[in-house]
Short mmCIF file of C-alpha atoms and ligand atoms in Angstrom, two decimals:
data_model
loop_
_atom_site.label_atom_id
_atom_site.label_comp_id
_atom_site.label_asym_id
_atom_site.label_seq_id
_atom_site.Cartn_x
_atom_site.Cartn_y
_atom_site.Cartn_z
CA MET A 1 1.03 9.06 -19.41
CA LYS A 2 4.50 7.79 -19.42
CA ALA A 3 7.16 9.24 -17.37
CA SER A 4 9.72 11.65 -18.74
CA HIS A 5 13.45 10.31 -18.83
CA PHE A 6 15.35 9.40 -15.71
CA ASP A 7 18.58 7.49 -14.98
CA TYR A 8 18.40 4.50 -12.58
CA VAL A 9 20.73 3.09 -9.85
CA ARG A 10 20.05 -0.10 -8.09
CA VAL A 11 21.99 0.21 -4.53
CA GLN A 12 22.87 -2.64 -2.35
CA SER A 13 23.36 -0.95 1.18
CA VAL A 14 22.12 1.83 3.15
CA GLU A 15 25.41 3.73 3.36
CA ASP A 16 25.57 3.69 -0.98
CA ALA A 17 22.03 4.90 -0.88
CA VAL A 18 22.69 7.78 1.09
CA ARG A 19 25.92 8.64 -0.62
CA VAL A 20 24.38 8.34 -4.14
CA MET A 21 21.68 11.09 -2.88
CA ALA A 22 24.08 13.35 -1.35
CA ASP A 23 26.01 13.24 -4.70
CA SER A 24 22.91 13.99 -6.71
CA ASP A 25 22.34 17.74 -5.87
CA GLY A 26 18.66 16.97 -5.16
CA GLU A 27 18.12 15.57 -8.31
CA ALA A 28 17.33 12.24 -7.07
CA ARG A 29 14.68 10.28 -5.46
CA PHE A 30 14.66 7.02 -3.34
CA LEU A 31 12.42 4.11 -4.82
CA ALA A 32 10.87 1.91 -2.48
CA GLY A 33 7.59 0.13 -3.56
CA GLY A 34 7.06 2.75 -6.11
CA GLN A 35 3.42 2.73 -5.43
CA SER A 36 3.14 6.44 -5.03
CA LEU A 37 6.58 7.80 -6.77
CA ILE A 38 5.81 6.12 -10.12
CA PRO A 39 2.31 7.35 -10.56
CA ALA A 40 3.60 10.86 -9.83
CA LEU A 41 6.40 10.23 -12.51
CA ASN A 42 3.68 8.76 -15.00
CA PHE A 43 1.55 11.90 -14.40
CA ARG A 44 5.01 13.97 -14.83
CA LEU A 45 4.15 15.66 -11.36
CA ASP A 46 7.85 14.85 -10.57
CA ARG A 47 10.82 14.78 -13.06
CA PRO A 48 13.79 13.42 -11.10
CA GLY A 49 17.01 12.97 -12.82
CA LEU A 50 17.69 9.98 -10.84
CA LEU A 51 15.79 6.94 -9.03
CA ILE A 52 17.84 5.30 -6.37
CA ASP A 53 16.26 1.68 -6.26
CA LEU A 54 16.22 0.56 -2.49
CA ASN A 55 14.75 -2.75 -3.31
CA ALA A 56 18.18 -4.85 -3.27
CA VAL A 57 18.87 -3.68 0.23
CA THR A 58 18.10 -6.53 2.26
CA ALA A 59 19.06 -4.90 5.45
CA LEU A 60 16.15 -2.47 5.23
CA SER A 61 13.48 -5.18 5.32
CA GLY A 62 11.82 -7.32 7.85
CA ILE A 63 10.18 -7.53 11.34
CA ARG A 64 11.81 -8.61 14.47
CA ARG A 65 11.44 -7.95 17.98
CA GLU A 66 14.07 -6.32 19.96
CA GLY A 67 13.45 -6.36 23.79
CA ASP A 68 10.40 -4.45 24.42
CA HIS A 69 10.14 -3.12 20.77
CA ILE A 70 8.92 -4.53 17.49
CA VAL A 71 11.17 -3.09 14.65
CA ILE A 72 9.92 -2.77 11.18
CA GLY A 73 12.44 -2.13 8.22
CA ALA A 74 11.39 0.49 5.99
CA LEU A 75 11.36 -1.47 3.04
CA THR A 76 8.91 -4.13 4.55
CA ARG A 77 5.85 -4.49 2.35
CA HIS A 78 2.42 -3.85 3.41
CA ALA A 79 1.51 -7.36 2.72
CA GLU A 80 4.19 -8.66 5.06
CA VAL A 81 3.01 -6.34 7.89
CA GLU A 82 -0.49 -7.72 7.07
CA ARG A 83 0.70 -11.16 7.67
CA HIS A 84 3.57 -11.37 10.08
CA PRO A 85 2.86 -13.29 13.25
CA LEU A 86 4.57 -10.52 15.56
CA ILE A 87 2.25 -7.95 14.08
CA ALA A 88 -0.72 -9.97 14.78
CA ALA A 89 0.39 -10.96 18.26
CA HIS A 90 1.65 -7.50 19.55
CA LEU A 91 0.42 -4.79 17.04
CA PRO A 92 -3.02 -5.70 16.23
CA LEU A 93 -3.88 -2.12 15.46
CA LEU A 94 -1.45 -2.32 12.59
CA ALA A 95 -2.63 -5.63 11.42
CA GLU A 96 -5.98 -4.50 11.07
CA ALA A 97 -5.29 -0.91 9.53
CA VAL A 98 -2.82 -2.25 7.22
CA GLN A 99 -5.85 -4.28 5.45
CA HIS A 100 -7.05 -0.76 4.33
CA VAL A 101 -4.21 0.34 2.67
CA ALA A 102 -5.01 0.01 -1.15
CA HIS A 103 -5.54 -3.36 -2.68
CA SER A 104 -3.49 -6.68 -2.66
CA ALA A 105 -1.44 -6.03 -5.73
CA ILE A 106 -0.44 -2.54 -4.48
CA ARG A 107 0.27 -3.85 -0.99
CA ASN A 108 2.43 -6.49 -2.38
CA ARG A 109 4.82 -3.82 -3.31
CA GLY A 110 4.10 -0.82 -1.37
CA THR A 111 6.26 -0.36 1.86
CA PHE A 112 5.66 0.78 5.37
CA GLY A 113 8.77 3.07 5.14
CA GLY A 114 7.63 4.52 2.02
CA SER A 115 4.05 5.18 3.53
CA LEU A 116 5.41 7.08 6.26
CA ALA A 117 8.16 9.19 4.26
CA LEU A 118 5.34 9.86 1.97
CA ALA A 119 3.08 11.33 4.72
CA ASP A 120 -0.01 11.20 2.73
CA PRO A 121 -2.43 12.96 5.28
CA ALA A 122 -5.09 10.43 4.39
CA ALA A 123 -2.83 7.52 4.78
CA GLU A 124 -3.59 4.70 7.59
CA MET A 125 0.26 4.12 8.38
CA PRO A 126 1.22 7.43 9.58
CA ALA A 127 -1.86 7.57 11.89
CA CYS A 128 -1.05 4.21 13.30
CA ALA A 129 2.76 5.27 13.87
CA LEU A 130 1.57 8.11 15.94
CA ALA A 131 -1.13 6.07 18.01
CA LEU A 132 1.64 3.52 18.67
CA ARG A 133 4.23 5.93 19.86
CA ALA A 134 6.67 4.68 16.86
CA VAL A 135 10.07 6.30 16.87
CA ILE A 136 11.36 6.66 13.25
CA HIS A 137 15.04 6.02 12.58
CA VAL A 138 16.84 7.70 9.69
CA GLN A 139 20.26 8.04 8.23
CA GLY A 140 21.64 10.87 6.44
CA PRO A 141 24.80 12.52 4.94
CA LYS A 142 25.23 13.65 8.68
CA GLY A 143 24.71 10.37 10.37
CA ARG A 144 21.97 8.56 11.93
CA ARG A 145 19.04 10.17 14.26
CA SER A 146 15.71 8.91 15.55
CA ILE A 147 12.62 11.16 15.46
CA PRO A 148 9.57 10.35 17.53
CA ALA A 149 6.46 9.90 15.28
CA ASP A 150 4.94 12.78 17.34
CA ALA A 151 7.39 15.27 15.79
CA PHE A 152 7.83 13.41 12.39
CA PHE A 153 4.71 14.65 10.31
CA GLU A 154 4.63 18.18 9.83
CA GLY A 155 2.25 18.93 7.38
CA SER A 156 0.59 17.81 4.21
CA TYR A 157 3.24 15.26 2.56
CA ALA A 158 5.78 17.19 4.49
CA THR A 159 7.97 15.28 7.39
CA ALA A 160 11.14 15.85 9.47
CA LEU A 161 13.36 14.09 7.21
CA ALA A 162 16.09 16.42 6.06
CA PRO A 163 17.23 16.54 2.29
CA GLY A 164 18.88 13.40 1.49
CA GLU A 165 17.95 11.41 4.77
CA LEU A 166 16.76 7.93 4.39
CA LEU A 167 14.08 6.30 6.53
CA THR A 168 15.78 2.94 7.77
CA GLU A 169 13.44 1.48 10.29
CA VAL A 170 10.48 2.21 12.60
CA HIS A 171 10.84 1.18 16.50
CA ILE A 172 7.13 0.56 18.03
CA PRO A 173 7.27 -0.10 21.72
CA LEU A 174 5.18 -3.20 22.73
CA PRO A 175 1.80 -1.71 24.10
CA ASP A 176 0.72 -2.20 27.78
CA PRO A 177 -0.80 -5.72 27.69
CA ALA A 178 -4.08 -4.09 29.22
CA ALA A 179 -4.29 -1.84 26.01
CA ARG A 180 -6.97 -2.12 23.49
CA HIS A 181 -7.15 -0.98 19.88
CA GLY A 182 -9.98 0.50 17.72
CA PHE A 183 -9.64 1.13 13.80
CA ALA A 184 -12.32 2.92 11.82
CA GLU A 185 -12.26 4.46 8.18
CA LEU A 186 -14.82 5.80 5.85
CA THR A 187 -13.85 5.45 2.26
CA ARG A 188 -16.16 5.89 -1.04
CA ARG A 189 -14.71 2.38 -1.91
CA ARG A 190 -12.85 -0.39 -0.39
CA GLY A 191 -8.93 0.44 -0.53
CA ASP A 192 -9.28 4.07 -1.35
CA TYR A 193 -7.60 6.63 1.04
CA ALA A 194 -9.92 7.73 3.80
CA MET A 195 -12.23 10.39 4.02
CA ALA A 196 -12.44 10.24 7.68
CA GLY A 197 -10.11 7.63 9.62
CA LEU A 198 -9.58 6.98 13.34
CA ALA A 199 -6.47 4.90 15.14
CA LEU A 200 -7.23 4.63 18.63
CA MET A 201 -5.43 2.82 21.63
CA ALA A 202 -7.48 2.42 24.78
CA GLY A 203 -6.20 1.64 28.31
CA PRO A 204 -3.27 2.90 30.40
CA GLU A 205 -1.76 4.95 27.60
CA ALA A 206 -4.71 6.07 25.33
CA ARG A 207 -4.27 7.62 22.29
CA VAL A 208 -6.66 8.82 19.56
CA VAL A 209 -5.34 9.75 16.12
CA TRP A 210 -7.36 10.97 13.18
CA PHE A 211 -6.40 11.02 9.51
CA GLY A 212 -7.82 12.23 6.50
CA LEU A 213 -9.25 15.40 8.30
CA ALA A 214 -6.42 17.59 7.99
CA ASP A 215 -2.82 18.20 6.73
CA ARG A 216 -1.52 15.36 8.64
CA PRO A 217 -2.43 12.88 11.24
CA LEU A 218 -3.91 14.45 14.18
CA ARG A 219 -3.69 13.67 17.99
CA ASP A 220 -7.02 14.57 19.53
CA LEU A 221 -5.88 15.27 23.32
CA GLY A 222 -9.54 16.32 24.07
CA ALA A 223 -10.97 12.83 23.24
CA GLU A 224 -8.31 11.07 24.81
CA ALA A 225 -9.00 12.72 28.27
CA ALA A 226 -12.92 11.88 27.72
CA LEU A 227 -12.25 8.33 26.58
CA ALA A 228 -12.71 7.02 30.25
CA GLN A 229 -16.05 8.54 30.54
CA GLY A 230 -17.53 6.43 27.65
CA PRO A 231 -18.50 6.66 23.66
CA HIS A 232 -20.87 9.88 24.11
CA ALA A 233 -18.52 11.76 26.16
CA ALA A 234 -15.41 10.89 23.84
CA ALA A 235 -17.75 11.65 20.80
CA ALA A 236 -18.50 15.00 22.28
CA ALA A 237 -15.12 16.08 23.34
CA ALA A 238 -13.68 14.86 19.82
CA LEU A 239 -12.20 17.35 17.56
CA ASP A 240 -13.07 20.31 20.02
CA GLY A 241 -11.01 23.43 18.99
CA VAL A 242 -9.09 21.24 16.22
CA GLU A 243 -8.87 22.91 12.79
CA VAL A 244 -10.33 19.96 10.46
CA TRP A 245 -10.01 20.54 6.64
CA GLY A 246 -12.72 20.09 3.92
CA ASP A 247 -11.87 18.52 0.70
CA LEU A 248 -13.41 18.19 -2.82
CA HIS A 249 -16.29 16.02 -1.47
CA ASN A 250 -17.06 17.05 2.04
CA SER A 251 -17.15 20.26 3.94
CA ALA A 252 -14.86 20.58 7.23
CA GLU A 253 -18.46 20.51 9.16
CA THR A 254 -19.20 17.07 7.48
CA LYS A 255 -16.00 15.60 8.25
CA VAL A 256 -16.38 16.57 12.12
CA HIS A 257 -19.87 15.10 12.29
CA LEU A 258 -18.70 12.13 10.42
CA ALA A 259 -15.86 11.64 12.63
CA ARG A 260 -17.79 12.14 15.77
CA VAL A 261 -20.06 9.45 14.71
CA MET A 262 -17.27 7.25 14.06
CA ILE A 263 -15.42 7.46 17.32
CA ARG A 264 -18.63 6.92 19.24
CA ARG A 265 -19.58 3.60 16.99
CA LEU A 266 -16.19 2.19 17.43
CA LEU A 267 -15.89 2.78 21.15
CA GLU A 268 -19.60 0.99 21.54
CA ARG A 269 -18.24 -1.81 19.66
CA MET A 270 -15.04 -2.01 21.62
CA THR A 271 -16.64 -1.85 25.01
CA MET B 1 19.62 -1.01 -20.00
CA ARG B 2 20.02 -4.74 -20.33
CA VAL B 3 17.35 -6.78 -18.34
CA THR B 4 17.58 -10.45 -17.76
CA PHE B 5 14.66 -12.41 -16.38
CA ARG B 6 12.24 -15.17 -16.81
CA LEU B 7 9.15 -14.41 -18.80
CA ASN B 8 6.39 -17.09 -18.96
CA GLY B 9 9.08 -19.52 -18.32
CA GLU B 10 11.30 -18.61 -20.91
CA ALA B 11 14.67 -17.07 -20.13
CA THR B 12 14.46 -13.48 -21.84
CA VAL B 13 16.79 -10.65 -22.34
CA ILE B 14 15.67 -7.19 -23.31
CA GLU B 15 16.88 -3.77 -23.63
CA ALA B 16 14.72 -1.14 -21.57
CA GLU B 17 15.13 2.58 -20.87
CA PRO B 18 14.63 3.00 -16.98
CA ARG B 19 11.55 4.71 -17.37
CA GLN B 20 10.02 1.83 -19.29
CA SER B 21 7.26 0.07 -17.19
CA LEU B 22 7.09 -3.70 -16.81
CA ALA B 23 3.71 -3.70 -18.31
CA ASP B 24 5.16 -2.13 -21.67
CA ALA B 25 8.16 -4.36 -21.73
CA VAL B 26 6.04 -7.60 -21.63
CA ARG B 27 3.89 -6.32 -24.21
CA ALA B 28 6.73 -5.33 -26.38
CA ALA B 29 7.87 -8.78 -25.81
CA GLY B 30 4.69 -10.01 -27.62
CA PHE B 31 2.57 -10.49 -24.69
CA THR B 32 -0.03 -8.13 -25.25
CA GLY B 33 -2.70 -9.60 -22.86
CA THR B 34 -1.40 -7.32 -20.31
CA HIS B 35 -3.38 -4.14 -20.67
CA HIS B 36 -2.96 -0.50 -19.95
CA GLY B 37 -5.84 1.51 -18.45
CA CYS B 38 -4.99 4.17 -16.02
CA GLU B 39 -1.16 3.89 -15.61
CA HIS B 40 -1.10 4.97 -12.14
CA GLY B 41 -2.42 1.67 -10.17
CA VAL B 42 -6.05 2.25 -9.98
CA CYS B 43 -7.77 -0.05 -12.72
CA GLY B 44 -5.91 -3.07 -12.52
CA ALA B 45 -5.62 -3.99 -16.08
CA CYS B 46 -1.78 -4.45 -15.92
CA THR B 47 -1.54 -6.72 -13.25
CA LEU B 48 1.20 -9.45 -13.61
CA ARG B 49 2.70 -11.97 -11.32
CA VAL B 50 6.28 -11.25 -10.19
CA ASP B 51 8.14 -13.93 -8.14
CA GLY B 52 4.93 -15.34 -7.27
CA VAL B 53 2.81 -12.38 -6.01
CA ALA B 54 0.42 -10.04 -8.17
CA VAL B 55 1.85 -6.37 -9.07
CA ARG B 56 0.69 -3.68 -11.14
CA GLY B 57 2.74 -3.94 -14.30
CA CYS B 58 2.53 0.08 -14.52
CA LEU B 59 4.11 0.82 -11.46
CA MET B 60 7.02 -1.58 -11.50
CA LEU B 61 9.98 -0.49 -13.91
CA ALA B 62 11.02 -3.16 -16.26
CA VAL B 63 14.83 -2.59 -15.06
CA GLN B 64 13.35 -3.68 -11.52
CA ALA B 65 12.62 -7.07 -13.08
CA GLU B 66 16.13 -8.25 -13.33
CA GLY B 67 16.45 -11.77 -12.21
CA ALA B 68 12.82 -12.12 -11.55
CA GLU B 69 10.32 -14.53 -12.63
CA VAL B 70 7.30 -12.68 -14.59
CA VAL B 71 4.17 -14.28 -15.52
CA THR B 72 1.41 -12.69 -17.82
CA VAL B 73 -1.90 -13.68 -18.34
CA GLU B 74 -0.60 -15.65 -21.29
CA GLY B 75 1.62 -17.69 -18.95
CA LEU B 76 -1.08 -18.12 -16.13
CA ASP B 77 -1.91 -21.63 -15.42
CA ALA B 78 -5.31 -21.62 -14.46
CA PRO B 79 -7.26 -23.31 -17.03
CA ASP B 80 -10.21 -23.89 -14.71
CA LEU B 81 -10.38 -20.04 -14.00
CA LYS B 82 -10.33 -19.42 -17.93
CA ALA B 83 -12.98 -21.99 -18.74
CA ALA B 84 -15.05 -20.70 -16.03
CA PHE B 85 -14.97 -17.13 -17.18
CA VAL B 86 -15.92 -18.25 -20.72
CA ARG B 87 -19.04 -20.59 -19.25
CA HIS B 88 -20.19 -17.82 -16.76
CA ASN B 89 -19.81 -14.93 -19.59
CA ALA B 90 -17.59 -13.18 -17.25
CA LEU B 91 -16.27 -10.91 -19.79
CA GLN B 92 -17.58 -8.86 -22.69
CA CYS B 93 -15.01 -6.52 -24.17
CA GLY B 94 -12.35 -8.42 -22.22
CA PHE B 95 -10.11 -5.42 -21.23
CA CYS B 96 -10.27 -5.84 -17.63
CA THR B 97 -10.06 -9.78 -17.82
CA PRO B 98 -6.45 -10.42 -17.69
CA GLY B 99 -6.01 -8.21 -14.71
CA MET B 100 -9.00 -10.01 -13.40
CA LEU B 101 -7.78 -13.42 -13.89
CA MET B 102 -4.18 -12.53 -12.38
CA THR B 103 -5.72 -11.28 -9.26
CA ALA B 104 -8.20 -13.91 -8.60
CA ALA B 105 -5.60 -16.65 -9.37
CA GLU B 106 -3.58 -15.11 -6.55
CA LEU B 107 -6.70 -15.47 -4.06
CA LEU B 108 -7.62 -18.86 -5.26
CA GLU B 109 -4.07 -20.04 -4.57
CA SER B 110 -4.39 -18.93 -0.92
CA GLY B 111 -5.44 -22.19 0.30
CA HIS B 112 -8.77 -21.65 1.69
CA VAL B 113 -12.38 -21.17 0.09
CA PRO B 114 -13.22 -17.58 -0.01
CA ASP B 115 -16.53 -16.57 0.44
CA ARG B 116 -18.40 -13.99 -2.14
CA ALA B 117 -17.47 -10.77 0.22
CA GLU B 118 -13.87 -11.94 0.35
CA ILE B 119 -13.83 -12.30 -3.40
CA ARG B 120 -15.26 -9.08 -3.81
CA ASP B 121 -12.83 -7.45 -1.58
CA HIS B 122 -9.72 -9.01 -3.41
CA LEU B 123 -10.96 -7.90 -6.72
CA SER B 124 -12.10 -4.52 -5.54
CA GLY B 125 -8.86 -3.18 -7.05
CA SER B 126 -9.69 -3.98 -10.61
CA TYR B 127 -12.34 -2.12 -12.62
CA CYS B 128 -14.52 -3.42 -15.17
CA ARG B 129 -16.42 -1.37 -17.22
CA CYS B 130 -18.81 -4.02 -18.91
CA THR B 131 -19.97 -7.12 -16.80
CA GLY B 132 -21.00 -5.52 -13.41
CA TYR B 133 -18.92 -7.74 -11.99
CA GLN B 134 -21.53 -10.65 -10.83
CA ALA B 135 -20.51 -13.07 -13.38
CA ILE B 136 -16.70 -12.43 -12.27
CA VAL B 137 -17.54 -13.27 -8.77
CA ASP B 138 -19.61 -16.27 -9.91
CA SER B 139 -16.91 -17.66 -12.01
CA VAL B 140 -14.14 -17.05 -9.10
CA GLU B 141 -16.58 -18.50 -6.45
CA GLU B 142 -17.18 -21.69 -8.64
CA VAL B 143 -13.72 -22.30 -9.11
CA ALA B 144 -12.57 -22.13 -5.33
CA GLN B 145 -15.40 -24.32 -4.56
CA ALA B 146 -14.50 -26.88 -7.34
CA ARG B 147 -10.63 -26.97 -6.33
CA HIS B 148 -11.62 -27.89 -2.75
CA GLY B 149 -13.99 -30.42 -3.97
CA ALA B 150 -17.09 -28.65 -2.51
CA LYS B 151 -20.30 -28.76 -4.71
CA PRO B 152 -21.03 -25.23 -6.18
C1 FAD C 1 -4.29 2.85 -6.52
C2 FAD C 1 -3.66 3.22 -5.19
C3 FAD C 1 -4.30 3.24 -3.98
C4 FAD C 1 -3.78 3.53 -2.76
N1 FAD C 1 -4.27 3.59 -1.66
C5 FAD C 1 -3.60 3.78 -0.32
C6 FAD C 1 -4.54 3.72 0.59
O1 FAD C 1 -5.74 3.73 0.69
N2 FAD C 1 -3.74 4.11 1.81
C7 FAD C 1 -2.40 4.34 1.76
O2 FAD C 1 -1.73 4.70 3.02
N3 FAD C 1 -1.84 4.31 0.68
C8 FAD C 1 -2.29 3.99 -0.65
N4 FAD C 1 -1.47 3.88 -1.45
C9 FAD C 1 -0.17 4.28 -1.75
C10 FAD C 1 0.92 2.97 -1.12
O3 FAD C 1 0.50 2.85 0.28
C11 FAD C 1 2.00 3.47 -1.25
O4 FAD C 1 2.84 1.96 -1.15
C12 FAD C 1 3.06 4.30 -0.20
O5 FAD C 1 2.31 5.21 -0.02
C13 FAD C 1 4.03 4.62 -0.56
O6 FAD C 1 5.17 3.59 -0.16
P1 FAD C 1 6.03 2.88 -1.62
O7 FAD C 1 6.95 1.91 -0.92
O8 FAD C 1 5.29 2.59 -2.70
O9 FAD C 1 6.96 4.21 -1.70
P2 FAD C 1 7.39 5.01 -3.15
O10 FAD C 1 6.21 5.11 -4.10
O11 FAD C 1 8.58 4.13 -3.74
O12 FAD C 1 7.86 6.43 -2.40
C14 FAD C 1 7.12 7.46 -2.10
C15 FAD C 1 7.69 8.51 -1.79
O13 FAD C 1 8.58 8.36 -0.44
C16 FAD C 1 10.11 8.29 -0.58
N5 FAD C 1 10.63 7.27 -0.08
C17 FAD C 1 10.31 5.77 0.23
N6 FAD C 1 11.01 5.06 0.92
C18 FAD C 1 11.82 6.05 1.67
C19 FAD C 1 12.76 5.77 2.62
N7 FAD C 1 12.98 4.33 3.07
N8 FAD C 1 13.29 7.15 3.21
C20 FAD C 1 13.24 7.99 2.42
N9 FAD C 1 12.30 8.28 1.52
C21 FAD C 1 11.54 7.40 1.25
C22 FAD C 1 10.19 8.24 -2.04
O14 FAD C 1 11.35 8.93 -2.68
C23 FAD C 1 8.98 9.05 -2.60
O15 FAD C 1 9.11 10.46 -2.46
C24 FAD C 1 -2.31 3.50 -2.87
C25 FAD C 1 -1.35 3.46 -3.84
C26 FAD C 1 -2.24 3.39 -5.19
C27 FAD C 1 -1.34 3.40 -6.40
S1 FES C 2 -2.81 0.85 -16.07
FE1 FES C 2 -1.84 -0.22 -14.04
S2 FES C 2 -3.57 -0.29 -12.74
FE2 FES C 2 -4.30 0.78 -14.52
S1 FES C 3 -15.03 -6.88 -19.75
FE1 FES C 3 -14.71 -4.96 -20.57
S2 FES C 3 -13.87 -3.92 -18.91
FE2 FES C 3 -14.47 -5.90 -18.12
#
């Protein structure tokens, strides 16, 4: 299907993007990689009056190290995250997880910031942001602020971004040198969204984050506490008391079962 | 809106509505090898090269191609790959073929010899309803090895 009519403006700076958005009365959308927004327009699930194309805002892309943080610009393509030496060296969880985002032609355009802003509950990058204690920097009509990933994902496709706010960059602290990572995901076909997925940091600052199981990426405090007691203990503790959602293909019970097998196998591979 | 870009090596100027996809625009410009299947990024039939990388032509707006270098299957310089598809009978109806060629070409330029698993993985974003993929993987594997002087 074809998108309905909209206007288009290509902005050159973050300030312009925020200003044009503020002037639009809620009629506009930011266009990053377009790999989720354009399908939504083509299906006419959304009919904005204006697209604000961010692709010329060079300040929004790139990966750099700042002290004990890695900073990823919102417009950094998935393909760049996949290949970047700083990510490979310091954030191997991200390097591994990003290979599971869609297919190469989609990773060539889709962006890190777009993925977090969209907050698909079955997407890999939001779960990694949570597992890696990312802090999300935004700029809006009321100025700048930063939001920890723990408070950013509020529900299905819902984030802490206020109307008109632009996600500008993401700061990720360098993990403890003793930390290890694990990533697993179950899909029907390579590149699809996860039926059940797991992004995990083990070591001094353990974090266990599930995706594809509920309305948002889920931190599992029970599994984190049991991590040191081994794969079986962690699997037994996993998702205890957590509300898991079924979907079109799998019931909540099936998903919990798959997830427990997944974390046990992943930890066995890691140890 | 007026869009100025290079299309298969030629300086090109078109008029495009903002909502027109790049895939539609290159077809309107006469390069009908670019196909539309799903128009939401799933089937891969519309895959083009923009500034050297493969992208979904249905998920990029024509107006976003301002100043870009766009290559369609007609402009794809990979005669060995095209010949291998013919030799291995890697196409039947040919609907997916342009997207398969564009996607495979990118992998083949990566500078190493991919194994079959990697070829399958790379092509997994493209649907073929006809050939069952085996012959497509055979073709890509043969070209990868030939380009690196390895025996097939
Ligand atoms: C066939 C297919 C398969 C896919 N499979 C997966 C998958 O397995 N896993 C996965 O994670 N993703 C998948 N994706 C989605 C892909 O990762 C997208 O690129 C991503 O979700 C959105 O990023 P984008 O840059 O394309 O954003 P866009 O599509 O441009 O934008 C998405 C939304 O975020 C908003 N937005 C974008 N950038 C910002 C910003 N900086 N500040 C504020 N708001 C912003 C937009 O306004 C829009 O509402 C798939 C896509 C396709 C087409
Ligand atoms: S038409 Fe673009 S991916 Fe199907
Ligand atoms: S040859 Fe017919 S769809 Fe692939």
